[in-house]
PDB file of C-alpha atoms and ligand atoms in Angstrom:
ATOM      1  CA  MET N 201       5.940 -21.851  18.036  1.00 75.00           C
ATOM      2  CA  ILE N 202       3.751 -22.728  13.988  1.00 83.00           C
ATOM      3  CA  GLU N 203       0.319 -23.468  13.278  1.00 86.00           C
ATOM      4  CA  ASN N 204      -0.603 -26.051  11.358  1.00 82.00           C
ATOM      5  CA  ASN N 205      -3.600 -23.957   9.559  1.00 92.00           C
ATOM      6  CA  CYS N 206      -2.948 -20.765  10.434  1.00 98.00           C
ATOM      7  CA  VAL N 207      -2.570 -18.713   7.050  1.00 98.00           C
ATOM      8  CA  PHE N 208       0.541 -16.024   8.388  1.00 98.00           C
ATOM      9  CA  CYS N 209       2.368 -19.750  10.135  1.00 97.00           C
ATOM     10  CA  LYS N 210       2.231 -20.896   6.280  1.00 97.00           C
ATOM     11  CA  ILE N 211       3.906 -17.857   5.229  1.00 98.00           C
ATOM     12  CA  LEU N 212       6.409 -17.417   8.086  1.00 97.00           C
ATOM     13  CA  LYS N 213       7.259 -20.953   6.479  1.00 96.00           C
ATOM     14  CA  GLY N 214       7.323 -20.175   2.811  1.00 96.00           C
ATOM     15  CA  GLU N 215       4.155 -22.390   2.026  1.00 96.00           C
ATOM     16  CA  ILE N 216       2.450 -19.124   0.893  1.00 97.00           C
ATOM     17  CA  PRO N 217       3.872 -16.286  -0.973  1.00 98.00           C
ATOM     18  CA  SER N 218       4.023 -12.834  -0.052  1.00 98.00           C
ATOM     19  CA  VAL N 219       6.091  -9.915  -0.915  1.00 98.00           C
ATOM     20  CA  LYS N 220       8.792  -9.252   1.740  1.00 98.00           C
ATOM     21  CA  VAL N 221       9.933  -5.899   2.963  1.00 98.00           C
ATOM     22  CA  PHE N 222      11.367  -6.608   6.079  1.00 98.00           C
ATOM     23  CA  GLU N 223      12.403 -10.312   8.390  1.00 98.00           C
ATOM     24  CA  ASP N 224      15.100 -10.826  10.959  1.00 98.00           C
ATOM     25  CA  ASP N 225      14.460 -13.733  13.979  1.00 97.00           C
ATOM     26  CA  LYS N 226      11.754 -11.932  15.516  1.00 97.00           C
ATOM     27  CA  MET N 227       9.313 -10.216  12.982  1.00 98.00           C
ATOM     28  CA  LEU N 228       8.560 -11.269   9.338  1.00 98.00           C
ATOM     29  CA  VAL N 229       7.241  -7.775   7.910  1.00 98.00           C
ATOM     30  CA  PHE N 230       5.019  -8.127   4.040  1.00 98.00           C
ATOM     31  CA  LYS N 231       2.096  -6.707   1.548  1.00 98.00           C
ATOM     32  CA  ASP N 232      -0.822  -7.235   2.853  1.00 98.00           C
ATOM     33  CA  ILE N 233      -3.214  -8.679  -0.093  1.00 98.00           C
ATOM     34  CA  GLU N 234      -5.773  -6.578   0.316  1.00 98.00           C
ATOM     35  CA  PRO N 235      -4.438  -2.569   0.757  1.00 98.00           C
ATOM     36  CA  LYS N 236      -6.553  -0.441   2.463  1.00 98.00           C
ATOM     37  CA  ALA N 237      -4.344   1.708   1.819  1.00 98.00           C
ATOM     38  CA  LYS N 238      -1.683   3.232  -0.870  1.00 98.00           C
ATOM     39  CA  VAL N 239       0.766   1.619   1.336  1.00 98.00           C
ATOM     40  CA  HIS N 240      -0.189  -1.095   3.941  1.00 98.00           C
ATOM     41  CA  LEU N 241       2.105  -4.198   5.359  1.00 98.00           C
ATOM     42  CA  LEU N 242       1.688  -6.433   7.758  1.00 99.00           C
ATOM     43  CA  ALA N 243       3.758  -6.753  10.449  1.00 98.00           C
ATOM     44  CA  VAL N 244       3.968 -10.538  12.276  1.00 98.00           C
ATOM     45  CA  ALA N 245       5.615 -12.126  15.437  1.00 97.00           C
ATOM     46  CA  LYS N 246       7.011 -15.585  14.387  1.00 97.00           C
ATOM     47  CA  ASP N 247       5.707 -16.552  17.182  1.00 96.00           C
ATOM     48  CA  HIS N 248       2.090 -17.933  16.644  1.00 97.00           C
ATOM     49  CA  PHE N 249      -0.209 -16.452  19.598  1.00 96.00           C
ATOM     50  CA  LYS N 250      -4.392 -15.183  18.771  1.00 97.00           C
ATOM     51  CA  LEU N 251      -3.854 -11.940  20.865  1.00 97.00           C
ATOM     52  CA  LEU N 252      -1.971  -9.381  23.132  1.00 98.00           C
ATOM     53  CA  GLU N 253      -4.139 -11.413  26.370  1.00 98.00           C
ATOM     54  CA  GLU N 254      -2.140 -14.412  25.144  1.00 96.00           C
ATOM     55  CA  ALA N 255       1.231 -13.732  24.639  1.00 96.00           C
ATOM     56  CA  ASP N 256       4.039 -15.156  27.064  1.00 96.00           C
ATOM     57  CA  GLU N 257       6.649 -13.044  28.749  1.00 96.00           C
ATOM     58  CA  LYS N 258       8.496 -14.364  24.983  1.00 95.00           C
ATOM     59  CA  GLY N 259       5.091 -13.242  23.203  1.00 96.00           C
ATOM     60  CA  ARG N 260       5.157  -9.475  24.766  1.00 98.00           C
ATOM     61  CA  GLY N 261       8.962  -8.888  24.073  1.00 98.00           C
ATOM     62  CA  LEU N 262       8.111  -9.473  20.362  1.00 97.00           C
ATOM     63  CA  VAL N 263       5.356  -7.525  20.623  1.00 98.00           C
ATOM     64  CA  SER N 264       7.487  -5.174  22.490  1.00 98.00           C
ATOM     65  CA  TYR N 265      10.686  -5.678  19.880  1.00 98.00           C
ATOM     66  CA  MET N 266       8.117  -5.060  16.561  1.00 98.00           C
ATOM     67  CA  LEU N 267       6.669  -1.446  17.730  1.00 98.00           C
ATOM     68  CA  PHE N 268       9.708   0.326  18.211  1.00 98.00           C
ATOM     69  CA  LYS N 269      11.157  -1.411  15.068  1.00 98.00           C
ATOM     70  CA  ILE N 270       8.185  -0.613  12.809  1.00 98.00           C
ATOM     71  CA  PRO N 271       9.568   3.091  12.378  1.00 98.00           C
ATOM     72  CA  GLN N 272      13.237   2.734  10.957  1.00 98.00           C
ATOM     73  CA  ILE N 273      10.986  -0.148   8.344  1.00 98.00           C
ATOM     74  CA  ALA N 274       8.039   2.630   7.938  1.00 98.00           C
ATOM     75  CA  LYS N 275      10.882   4.998   6.722  1.00 97.00           C
ATOM     76  CA  GLU N 276      12.795   2.324   4.196  1.00 97.00           C
ATOM     77  CA  ASN N 277       8.905   2.217   2.796  1.00 97.00           C
ATOM     78  CA  GLY N 278       8.759   5.668   1.948  1.00 97.00           C
ATOM     79  CA  LEU N 279       6.208   6.181   4.886  1.00 98.00           C
ATOM     80  CA  GLU N 280       8.164   9.759   6.077  1.00 97.00           C
ATOM     81  CA  ASN N 281       5.119  11.850   6.827  1.00 97.00           C
ATOM     82  CA  GLY N 282       3.335   9.297   9.365  1.00 98.00           C
ATOM     83  CA  TYR N 283       2.107   6.394   9.215  1.00 98.00           C
ATOM     84  CA  ARG N 284      -1.516   4.360  11.401  1.00 98.00           C
ATOM     85  CA  LEU N 285      -0.561   0.954  13.222  1.00 98.00           C
ATOM     86  CA  VAL N 286      -3.318  -1.024  14.461  1.00 98.00           C
ATOM     87  CA  ILE N 287      -4.172  -4.340  15.747  1.00 98.00           C
ATOM     88  CA  ASN N 288      -7.057  -5.640  15.679  1.00 98.00           C
ATOM     89  CA  GLN N 289      -8.604  -7.922  18.356  1.00 98.00           C
ATOM     90  CA  GLY N 290     -10.989 -10.158  17.751  1.00 97.00           C
ATOM     91  CA  ASP N 291     -14.273 -10.153  16.483  1.00 97.00           C
ATOM     92  CA  ASP N 292     -15.283  -6.902  16.634  1.00 98.00           C
ATOM     93  CA  ALA N 293     -12.512  -5.196  15.599  1.00 98.00           C
ATOM     94  CA  GLY N 294     -12.590  -7.477  12.439  1.00 97.00           C
ATOM     95  CA  GLN N 295      -9.875 -10.223  13.526  1.00 98.00           C
ATOM     96  CA  THR N 296      -9.939 -12.574  10.322  1.00 98.00           C
ATOM     97  CA  VAL N 297      -6.544 -14.439  11.180  1.00 98.00           C
ATOM     98  CA  PHE N 298      -5.347 -15.155  15.156  1.00 97.00           C
ATOM     99  CA  HIS N 299      -1.759 -14.742  14.826  1.00 98.00           C
ATOM    100  CA  LEU N 300      -0.857 -11.629  16.045  1.00 98.00           C
ATOM    101  CA  HIS N 301       0.257  -8.491  14.278  1.00 98.00           C
ATOM    102  CA  ILE N 302       0.204  -5.025  13.123  1.00 98.00           C
ATOM    103  CA  HIS N 303      -0.538  -3.318  10.010  1.00 98.00           C
ATOM    104  CA  ILE N 304       1.407  -0.169   8.969  1.00 98.00           C
ATOM    105  CA  LEU N 305      -0.437   1.587   6.541  1.00 98.00           C
ATOM    106  CA  GLY N 306       0.013   4.993   5.001  1.00 98.00           C
ATOM    107  CA  GLY N 307       1.560   5.887   1.733  1.00 98.00           C
ATOM    108  CA  GLU N 308      -1.468   8.854   1.926  1.00 98.00           C
ATOM    109  CA  THR N 309      -3.703  10.835   4.713  1.00 98.00           C
ATOM    110  CA  LEU N 310      -5.747   8.356   6.486  1.00 98.00           C
ATOM    111  CA  PRO N 311      -9.189   8.818   6.498  1.00 95.00           C
ATOM    112  CA  TRP N 312     -10.636   8.068  10.589  1.00 91.00           C
TER     113      TRP N 312
HETATM  114  P1  5GP E  33      -7.284  -8.640  10.593  1.00 94.81           P
HETATM  115  O1  5GP E  33      -7.965  -8.416   9.501  1.00 94.81           O
HETATM  116  O2  5GP E  33      -6.766 -10.434  11.040  1.00 94.81           O
HETATM  117  O3  5GP E  33      -6.673  -7.923  11.376  1.00 94.81           O
HETATM  118  O4  5GP E  33      -6.012  -8.522   8.803  1.00 94.81           O
HETATM  119  C1  5GP E  33      -5.158 -10.034   8.340  1.00 94.81           C
HETATM  120  C2  5GP E  33      -4.958  -9.102   7.245  1.00 94.81           C
HETATM  121  O5  5GP E  33      -4.916  -9.987   6.302  1.00 94.81           O
HETATM  122  C3  5GP E  33      -5.970  -8.401   6.213  1.00 94.81           C
HETATM  123  O6  5GP E  33      -5.897  -7.282   6.402  1.00 94.81           O
HETATM  124  C4  5GP E  33      -5.792  -8.910   5.443  1.00 94.81           C
HETATM  125  O7  5GP E  33      -5.951  -8.824   3.757  1.00 94.81           O
HETATM  126  C5  5GP E  33      -4.568 -10.596   4.801  1.00 94.81           C
HETATM  127  N1  5GP E  33      -4.286 -11.747   4.681  1.00 94.81           N
HETATM  128  C6  5GP E  33      -5.335 -12.327   4.690  1.00 94.81           C
HETATM  129  N2  5GP E  33      -4.678 -13.491   3.946  1.00 94.81           N
HETATM  130  C7  5GP E  33      -3.902 -13.139   3.320  1.00 94.81           C
HETATM  131  C8  5GP E  33      -2.235 -13.332   2.665  1.00 94.81           C
HETATM  132  O8  5GP E  33      -2.829 -14.451   1.969  1.00 94.81           O
HETATM  133  N3  5GP E  33      -1.203 -12.921   2.077  1.00 94.81           N
HETATM  134  C9  5GP E  33      -1.264 -11.957   2.843  1.00 94.81           C
HETATM  135  N4  5GP E  33       0.170 -10.907   2.133  1.00 94.81           N
HETATM  136  N5  5GP E  33      -1.782 -11.128   2.876  1.00 94.81           N
HETATM  137  C10 5GP E  33      -3.139 -11.327   3.580  1.00 94.81           C
HETATM  138 ZN1   ZN E  34       0.481 -19.083  12.906  1.00 94.81          ZN
END
């Protein structure tokens, strides 16, 4: 499902440009526009749902697929020395785009 007013759905549709580093039928990975680390990628599910708690069976499969595909994508993007995955959930976490995505942060030693 695609949501008309969602920034990440627009990126998935190609209506907003992005610097893509990986794409298949389940996910798109592109560079964050405001990087919070030397390398900051966003892995975005090719299905619009806001939160983990809203994921249906397909969404749960997508999240699992993404999590276990990320190590390969991380290595291909120079993150052999480690990286951090972040999934913000809701306002207190500072979530700003309500389309499930996984931040991939690295390229340097990250502060906690
Ligand atoms: P959240 O705060 O929802 O977990 O993360 C949203 C992320 O999306 C932020 O790190 C923000 O910089 C990034 N972002 C928002 N709009 C765009 C955009 O149009 N293009 C790209 N590449 N990143 C975006
Ligand atoms: Zn969306």
